[in-house]
Coordinates of C-alpha atoms and ligand atoms in Angstrom, one line a residue:
X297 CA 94.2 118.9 72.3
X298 CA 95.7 118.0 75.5
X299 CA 99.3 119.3 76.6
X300 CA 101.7 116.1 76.9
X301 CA 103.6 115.7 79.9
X302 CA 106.4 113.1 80.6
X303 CA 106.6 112.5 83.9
X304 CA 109.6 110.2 85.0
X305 CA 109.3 108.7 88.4
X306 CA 105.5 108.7 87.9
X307 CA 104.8 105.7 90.2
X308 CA 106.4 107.3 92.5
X309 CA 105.6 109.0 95.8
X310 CA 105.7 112.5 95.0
X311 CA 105.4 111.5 91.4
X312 CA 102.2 109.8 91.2
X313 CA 100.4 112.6 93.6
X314 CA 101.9 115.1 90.7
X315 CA 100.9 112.9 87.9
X316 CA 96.8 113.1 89.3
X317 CA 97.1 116.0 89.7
X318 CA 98.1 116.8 86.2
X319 CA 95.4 114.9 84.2
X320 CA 93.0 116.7 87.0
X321 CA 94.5 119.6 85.2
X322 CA 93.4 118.4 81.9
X323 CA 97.4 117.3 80.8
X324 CA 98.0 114.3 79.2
X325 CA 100.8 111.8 80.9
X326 CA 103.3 109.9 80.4
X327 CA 104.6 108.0 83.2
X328 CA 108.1 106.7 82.5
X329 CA 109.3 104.5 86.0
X330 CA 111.8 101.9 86.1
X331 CA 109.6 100.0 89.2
X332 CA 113.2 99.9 91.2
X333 CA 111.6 101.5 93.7
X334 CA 107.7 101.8 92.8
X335 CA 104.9 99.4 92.2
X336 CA 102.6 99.3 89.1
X337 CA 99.2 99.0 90.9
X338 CA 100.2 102.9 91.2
X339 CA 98.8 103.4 87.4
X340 CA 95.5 101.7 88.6
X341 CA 95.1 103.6 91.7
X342 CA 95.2 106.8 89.5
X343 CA 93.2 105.3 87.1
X344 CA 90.6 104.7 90.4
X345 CA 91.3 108.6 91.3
X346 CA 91.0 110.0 88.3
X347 CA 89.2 107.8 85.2
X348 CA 92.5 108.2 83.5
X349 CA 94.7 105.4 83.2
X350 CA 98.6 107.6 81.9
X351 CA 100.3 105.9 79.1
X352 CA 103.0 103.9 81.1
X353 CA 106.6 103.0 80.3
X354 CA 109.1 100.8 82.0
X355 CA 112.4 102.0 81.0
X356 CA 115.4 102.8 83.1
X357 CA 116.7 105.8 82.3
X358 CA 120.4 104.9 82.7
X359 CA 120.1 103.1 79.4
X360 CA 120.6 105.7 77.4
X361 CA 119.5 104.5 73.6
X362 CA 116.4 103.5 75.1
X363 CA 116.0 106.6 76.7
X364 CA 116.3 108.2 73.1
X365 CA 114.3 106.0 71.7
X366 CA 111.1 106.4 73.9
X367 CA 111.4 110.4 74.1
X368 CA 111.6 110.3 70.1
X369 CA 108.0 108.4 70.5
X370 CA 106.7 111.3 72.7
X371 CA 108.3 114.1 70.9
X372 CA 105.1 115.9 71.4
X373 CA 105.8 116.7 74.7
X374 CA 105.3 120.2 76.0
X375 CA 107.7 119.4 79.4
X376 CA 109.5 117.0 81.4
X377 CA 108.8 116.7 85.4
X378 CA 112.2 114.3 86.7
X379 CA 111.2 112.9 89.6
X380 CA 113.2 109.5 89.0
X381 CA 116.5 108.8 91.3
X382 CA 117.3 106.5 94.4
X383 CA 116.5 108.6 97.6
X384 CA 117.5 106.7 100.7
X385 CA 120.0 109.2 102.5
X386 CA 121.8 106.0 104.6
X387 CA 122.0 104.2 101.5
X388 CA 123.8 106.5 99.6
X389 CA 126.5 106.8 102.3
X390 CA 127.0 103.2 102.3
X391 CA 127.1 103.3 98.7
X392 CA 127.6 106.5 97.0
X393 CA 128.6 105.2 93.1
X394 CA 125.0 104.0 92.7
X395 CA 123.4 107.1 93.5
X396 CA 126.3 108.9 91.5
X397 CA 125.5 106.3 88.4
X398 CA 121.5 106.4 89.0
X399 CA 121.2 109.7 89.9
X400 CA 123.3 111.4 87.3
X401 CA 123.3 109.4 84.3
X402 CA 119.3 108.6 84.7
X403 CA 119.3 113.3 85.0
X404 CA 122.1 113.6 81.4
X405 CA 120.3 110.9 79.4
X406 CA 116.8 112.8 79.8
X407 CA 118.0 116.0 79.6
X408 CA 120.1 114.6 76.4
X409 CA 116.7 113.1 75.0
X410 CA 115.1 115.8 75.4
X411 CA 117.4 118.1 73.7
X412 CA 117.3 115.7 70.6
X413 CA 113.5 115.9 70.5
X414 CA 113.2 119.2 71.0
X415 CA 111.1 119.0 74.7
X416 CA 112.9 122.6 76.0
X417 CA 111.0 122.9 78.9
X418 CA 112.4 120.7 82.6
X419 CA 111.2 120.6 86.1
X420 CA 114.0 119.0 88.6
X421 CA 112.4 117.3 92.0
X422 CA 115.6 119.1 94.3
X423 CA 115.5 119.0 98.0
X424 CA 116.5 121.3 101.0
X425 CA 119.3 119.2 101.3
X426 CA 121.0 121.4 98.7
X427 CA 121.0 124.1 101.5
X428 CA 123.7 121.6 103.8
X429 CA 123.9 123.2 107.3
X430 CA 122.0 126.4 107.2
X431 CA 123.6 129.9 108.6
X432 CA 120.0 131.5 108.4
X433 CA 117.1 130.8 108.9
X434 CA 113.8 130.9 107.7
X435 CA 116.1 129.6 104.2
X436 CA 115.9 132.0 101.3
X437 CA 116.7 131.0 98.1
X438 CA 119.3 133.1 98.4
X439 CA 121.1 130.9 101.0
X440 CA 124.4 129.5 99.5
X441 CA 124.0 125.8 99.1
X442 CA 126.1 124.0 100.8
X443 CA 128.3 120.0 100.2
X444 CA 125.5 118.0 101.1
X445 CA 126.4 115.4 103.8
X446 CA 125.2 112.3 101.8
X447 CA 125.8 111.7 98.2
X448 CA 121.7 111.6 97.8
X449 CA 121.9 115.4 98.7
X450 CA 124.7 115.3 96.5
X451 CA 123.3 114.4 93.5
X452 CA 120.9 116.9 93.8
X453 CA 123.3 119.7 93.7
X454 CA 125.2 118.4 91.7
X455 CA 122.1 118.2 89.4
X456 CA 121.5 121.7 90.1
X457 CA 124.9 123.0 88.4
X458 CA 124.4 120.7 84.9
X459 CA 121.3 122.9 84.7
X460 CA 122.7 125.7 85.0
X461 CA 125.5 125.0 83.1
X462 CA 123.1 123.6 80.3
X463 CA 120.8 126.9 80.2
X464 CA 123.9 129.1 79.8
X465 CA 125.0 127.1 76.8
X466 CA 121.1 126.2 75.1
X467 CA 119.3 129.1 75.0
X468 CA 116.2 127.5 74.0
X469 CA 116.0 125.7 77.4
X470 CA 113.9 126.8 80.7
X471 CA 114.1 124.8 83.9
X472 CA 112.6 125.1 87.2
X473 CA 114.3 123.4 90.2
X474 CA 111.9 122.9 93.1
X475 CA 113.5 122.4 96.4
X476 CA 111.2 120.3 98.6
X477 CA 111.6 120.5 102.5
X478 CA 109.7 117.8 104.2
X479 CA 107.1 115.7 101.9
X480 CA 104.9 113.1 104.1
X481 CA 100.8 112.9 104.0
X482 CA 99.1 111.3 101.4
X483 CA 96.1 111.4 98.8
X484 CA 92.8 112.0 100.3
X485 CA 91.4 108.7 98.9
X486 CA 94.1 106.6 101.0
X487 CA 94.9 105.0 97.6
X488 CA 98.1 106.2 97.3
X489 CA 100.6 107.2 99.8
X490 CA 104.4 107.0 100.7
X491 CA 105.2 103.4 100.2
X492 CA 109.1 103.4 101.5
X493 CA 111.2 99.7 100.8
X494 CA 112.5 98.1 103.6
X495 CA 112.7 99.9 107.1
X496 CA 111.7 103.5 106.5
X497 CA 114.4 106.4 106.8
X498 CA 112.1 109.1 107.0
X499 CA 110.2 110.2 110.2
X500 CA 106.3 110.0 109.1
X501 CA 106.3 106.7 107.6
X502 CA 108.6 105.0 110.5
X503 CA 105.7 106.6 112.9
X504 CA 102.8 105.2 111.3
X505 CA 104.4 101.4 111.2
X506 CA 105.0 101.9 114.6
X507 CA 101.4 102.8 115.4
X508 CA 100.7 99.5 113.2
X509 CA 102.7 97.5 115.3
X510 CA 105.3 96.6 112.0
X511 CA 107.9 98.5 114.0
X512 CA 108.2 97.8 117.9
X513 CA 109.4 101.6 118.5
X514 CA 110.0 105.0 117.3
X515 CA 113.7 105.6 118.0
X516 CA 114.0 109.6 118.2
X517 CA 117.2 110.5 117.5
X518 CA 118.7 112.9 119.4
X519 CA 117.4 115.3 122.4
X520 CA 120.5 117.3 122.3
X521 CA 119.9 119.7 120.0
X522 CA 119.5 124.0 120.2
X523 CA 116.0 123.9 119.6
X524 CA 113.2 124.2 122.2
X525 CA 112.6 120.8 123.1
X526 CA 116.2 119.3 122.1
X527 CA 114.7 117.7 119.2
X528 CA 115.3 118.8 115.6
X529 CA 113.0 121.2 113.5
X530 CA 112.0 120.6 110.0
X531 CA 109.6 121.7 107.6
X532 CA 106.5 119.2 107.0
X533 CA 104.8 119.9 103.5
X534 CA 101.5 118.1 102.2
X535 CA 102.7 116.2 99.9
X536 CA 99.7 117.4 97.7
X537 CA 100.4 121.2 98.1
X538 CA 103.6 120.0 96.5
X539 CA 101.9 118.3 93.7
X540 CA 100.1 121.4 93.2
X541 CA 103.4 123.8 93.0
X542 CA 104.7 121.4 90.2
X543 CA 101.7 121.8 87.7
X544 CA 101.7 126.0 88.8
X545 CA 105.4 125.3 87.3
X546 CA 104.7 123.4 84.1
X547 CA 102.0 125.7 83.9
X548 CA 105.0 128.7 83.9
X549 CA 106.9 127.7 81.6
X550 CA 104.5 126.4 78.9
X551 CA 102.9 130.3 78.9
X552 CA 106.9 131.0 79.0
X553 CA 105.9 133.2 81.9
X554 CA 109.5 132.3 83.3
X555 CA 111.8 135.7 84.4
X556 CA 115.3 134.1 83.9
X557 CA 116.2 129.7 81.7
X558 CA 116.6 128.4 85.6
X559 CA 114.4 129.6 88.5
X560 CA 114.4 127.5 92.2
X561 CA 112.2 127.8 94.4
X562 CA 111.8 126.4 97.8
X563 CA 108.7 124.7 98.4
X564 CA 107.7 124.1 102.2
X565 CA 104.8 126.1 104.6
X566 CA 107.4 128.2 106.2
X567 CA 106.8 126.8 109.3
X568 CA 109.2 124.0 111.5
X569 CA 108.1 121.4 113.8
X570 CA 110.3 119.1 115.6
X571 CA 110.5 115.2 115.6
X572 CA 108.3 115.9 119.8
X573 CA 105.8 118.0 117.8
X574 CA 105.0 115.5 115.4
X575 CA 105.2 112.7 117.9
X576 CA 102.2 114.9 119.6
X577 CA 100.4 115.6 116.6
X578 CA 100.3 111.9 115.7
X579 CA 98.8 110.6 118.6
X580 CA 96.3 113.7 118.9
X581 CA 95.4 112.6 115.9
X582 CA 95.1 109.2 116.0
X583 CA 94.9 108.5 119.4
X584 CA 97.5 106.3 120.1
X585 CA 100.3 106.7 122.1
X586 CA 103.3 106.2 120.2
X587 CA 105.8 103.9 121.9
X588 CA 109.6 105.7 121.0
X589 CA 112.9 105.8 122.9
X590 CA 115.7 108.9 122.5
X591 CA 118.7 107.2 121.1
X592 CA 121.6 108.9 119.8
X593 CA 121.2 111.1 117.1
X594 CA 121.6 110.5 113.3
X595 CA 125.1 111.3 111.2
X596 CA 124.5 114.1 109.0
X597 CA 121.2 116.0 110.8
X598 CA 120.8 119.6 111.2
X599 CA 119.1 121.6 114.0
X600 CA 117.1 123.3 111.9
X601 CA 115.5 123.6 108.5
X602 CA 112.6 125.6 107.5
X603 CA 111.5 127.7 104.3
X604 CA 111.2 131.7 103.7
X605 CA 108.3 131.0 101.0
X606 CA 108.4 134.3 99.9
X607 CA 109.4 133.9 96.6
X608 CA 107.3 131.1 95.6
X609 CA 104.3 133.2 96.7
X610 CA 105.3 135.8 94.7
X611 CA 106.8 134.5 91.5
X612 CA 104.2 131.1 91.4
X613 CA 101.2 132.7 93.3
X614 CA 101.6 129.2 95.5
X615 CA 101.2 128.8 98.9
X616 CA 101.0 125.6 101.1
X617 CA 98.2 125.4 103.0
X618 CA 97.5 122.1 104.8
X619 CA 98.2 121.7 108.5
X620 CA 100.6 119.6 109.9
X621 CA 97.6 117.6 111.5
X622 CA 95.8 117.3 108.2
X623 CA 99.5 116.0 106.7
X624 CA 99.5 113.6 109.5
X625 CA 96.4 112.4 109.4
X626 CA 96.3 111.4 106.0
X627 CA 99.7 109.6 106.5
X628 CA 97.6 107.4 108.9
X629 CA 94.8 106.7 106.9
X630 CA 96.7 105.5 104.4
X631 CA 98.9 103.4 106.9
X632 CA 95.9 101.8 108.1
X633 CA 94.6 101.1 104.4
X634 CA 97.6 99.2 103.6
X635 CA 97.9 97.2 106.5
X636 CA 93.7 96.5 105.6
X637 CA 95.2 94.4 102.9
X638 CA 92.8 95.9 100.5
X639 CA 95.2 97.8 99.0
Ligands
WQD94 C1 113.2 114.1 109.9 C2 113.6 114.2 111.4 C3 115.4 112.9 112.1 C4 113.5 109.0 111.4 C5 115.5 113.7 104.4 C6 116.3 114.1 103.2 C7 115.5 115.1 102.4 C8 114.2 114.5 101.9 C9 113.4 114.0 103.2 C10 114.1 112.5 100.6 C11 115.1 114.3 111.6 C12 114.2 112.5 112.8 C13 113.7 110.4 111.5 C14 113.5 108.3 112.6 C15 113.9 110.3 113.9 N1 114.5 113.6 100.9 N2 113.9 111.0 112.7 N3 113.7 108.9 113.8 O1 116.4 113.8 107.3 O2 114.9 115.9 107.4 O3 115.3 114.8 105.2 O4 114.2 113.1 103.9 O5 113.0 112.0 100.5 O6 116.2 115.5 101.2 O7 117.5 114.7 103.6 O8 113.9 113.7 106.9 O9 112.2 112.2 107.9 O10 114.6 111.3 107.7 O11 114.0 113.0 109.4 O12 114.1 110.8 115.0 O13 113.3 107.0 112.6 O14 113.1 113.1 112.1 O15 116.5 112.9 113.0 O16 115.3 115.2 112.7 P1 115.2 114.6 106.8 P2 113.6 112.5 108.0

């Protein structure tokens, strides 16, 4: 007998790479996705990928009877991995009340749902952005996190604080909040990848349509900065090293191998590049030279962010191990794929 697993968000970026590698874990899924920001060819690409086509629902999770409703039908579920919530930093400074409403109501009805069906065991998708400006660096979980400078980062600290706030009061309830630093690269097959609306915000895909030719330039914002070459330093992680961390996780709680009801760990390589280094690595790689301009920089970037990894090592026994070229590289594949039209 399989172990159920809902995943919400599952036809998502980060979400669908999690979701294959679940059933390649031999877990049963269930996708729950409202498509506001995912397509449904997602559940046949991991169908291709795996042989396993997850048992899909379209729900949005701000409906809350609904939400009741379809957790009550999978009752049976050992966990829950959230992935589902609007993530497009500028957007949520232009409009912060529908990442509040989205983010936070779509968090309390699952958690709520899953209280009423007895499902006690929660993974949270959190971000680095928790950590705001940070004093030191390599980041520790330790650091104190920080106001956010966008109501996206918000959210997810926000989120952080109803679970802990939840735990102290259920004690039935383990959660594991796993703060992501930079996700971009993509499945090996090129089936599935990042797949941003609109113009990109993020770095890696805004590169690769610019190698494509669907953006005329890269615009680098900001030269200015204390690091080495002026330009700022983050920490790129395979988005299928993250995948990984998240079934070592489910994995954790379901042997109930967890030390305290809410553990965090930060989940990145430990090592930062800047916005020049991957400019270099992508055109090593693919040998183009990208076209991109230094403009001003961005509201609301830091110098620097990178990851101790320490404890995840220790506690989860997870590393990630892909280079930044191999990240890159299968951000470009992919690229290419869905420009091939065959996608
Ligand atoms: C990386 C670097 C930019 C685009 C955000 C969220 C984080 C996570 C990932 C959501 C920065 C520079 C970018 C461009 C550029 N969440 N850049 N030109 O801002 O570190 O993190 O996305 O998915 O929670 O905060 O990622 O890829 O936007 O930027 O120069 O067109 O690339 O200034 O230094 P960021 P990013």
């Amino acid at each position: 007998m399989k172990n159920k697993i809902i995943v919400t968000g599952g036809c998502g970026y980060i979400g669908s790479h999690t979701v294959i590698e679940l059933i390649d874990n031999n877990f049963e899924v269930v996708i729950i996705d409202d498509l506001s920001n995912s397509s449904k060819k997602t559940l046949d690409r991991i169908h291709q990928i795996t042989g396993v086509k997850p048992i899909f629902v379209e729900l949005d999770l701000k409906d809350a009877s609904k939400t009741s409703m379809v957790f009550s039908e999978h009752k049976d579920a050992k966990a829950v991995i959230h992935f589902a919530a609007s993530k497009a930093v500028g957007e949520s400074v232009k409009n912060p009340l529908k990442y509040y409403k989205n983010n936070l109501y779509s968090l309390l009805n699952t958690l709520s749902a899953q209280i009423e069906n007895g499902i006690n065991n929660f993974i949270f998708s959190s971000s680095a952005t928790v950590y705001g400006t940070p004093e030191v660096l390599p980041i520790t979980e330790e650091n104190k996190t920080q106001r956010p400078f966008s109501a996206y980062g918000n959210t997810k600290k926000i989120a952080e604080e109803i679970l802990e706030d939840l735990i102290n009061s259920n004690d039935s309830f383990s959660a594991i909040s796993l703060r992501y630093f930079n996700p971009i690269g993509a499945h090996e097959s090129g089936l599935i990848g990042e797949l941003p609306s609109g113009i990109p915000n993020n770095l890696m895909p805004y590169i690769t349509q610019t190698a494509v030719g669907l953006r005329e330039k890269l615009m680098v914002y900001g030269n200015d900065y204390p690091t080495p070459d002026g330009t700022p330093i983050r920490d790129y992680i395979h988005v299928l090293d993250l995948a990984n961390a998240h079934v070592i996780a489910v994995k954790r709680l379901l042997l109930q191998k967890q030390e305290t009801a809410l553990e965090t760990f930060n989940l990145g390589t430990g090592k930062g590049f800047s916005v020049l280094d991957v400019i270099k690595s992508f055109e090593e790689v693919s040998g183009i030279n990208l076209n991109y301009e230094i403009v001003e920089r961005r509201p609301g970037d830091v110098p620097q962010l990178f990851a101790s990894t320490d404890l995840a090592k220790l506690k989860l026994g997870w590393s990630a191990n892909k280079t930044l070229n191999e990240m890159i590289s299968s951000s470009w594949q992919w690229e290419k794929k869905l420009r091939d039209g065959n996608l």
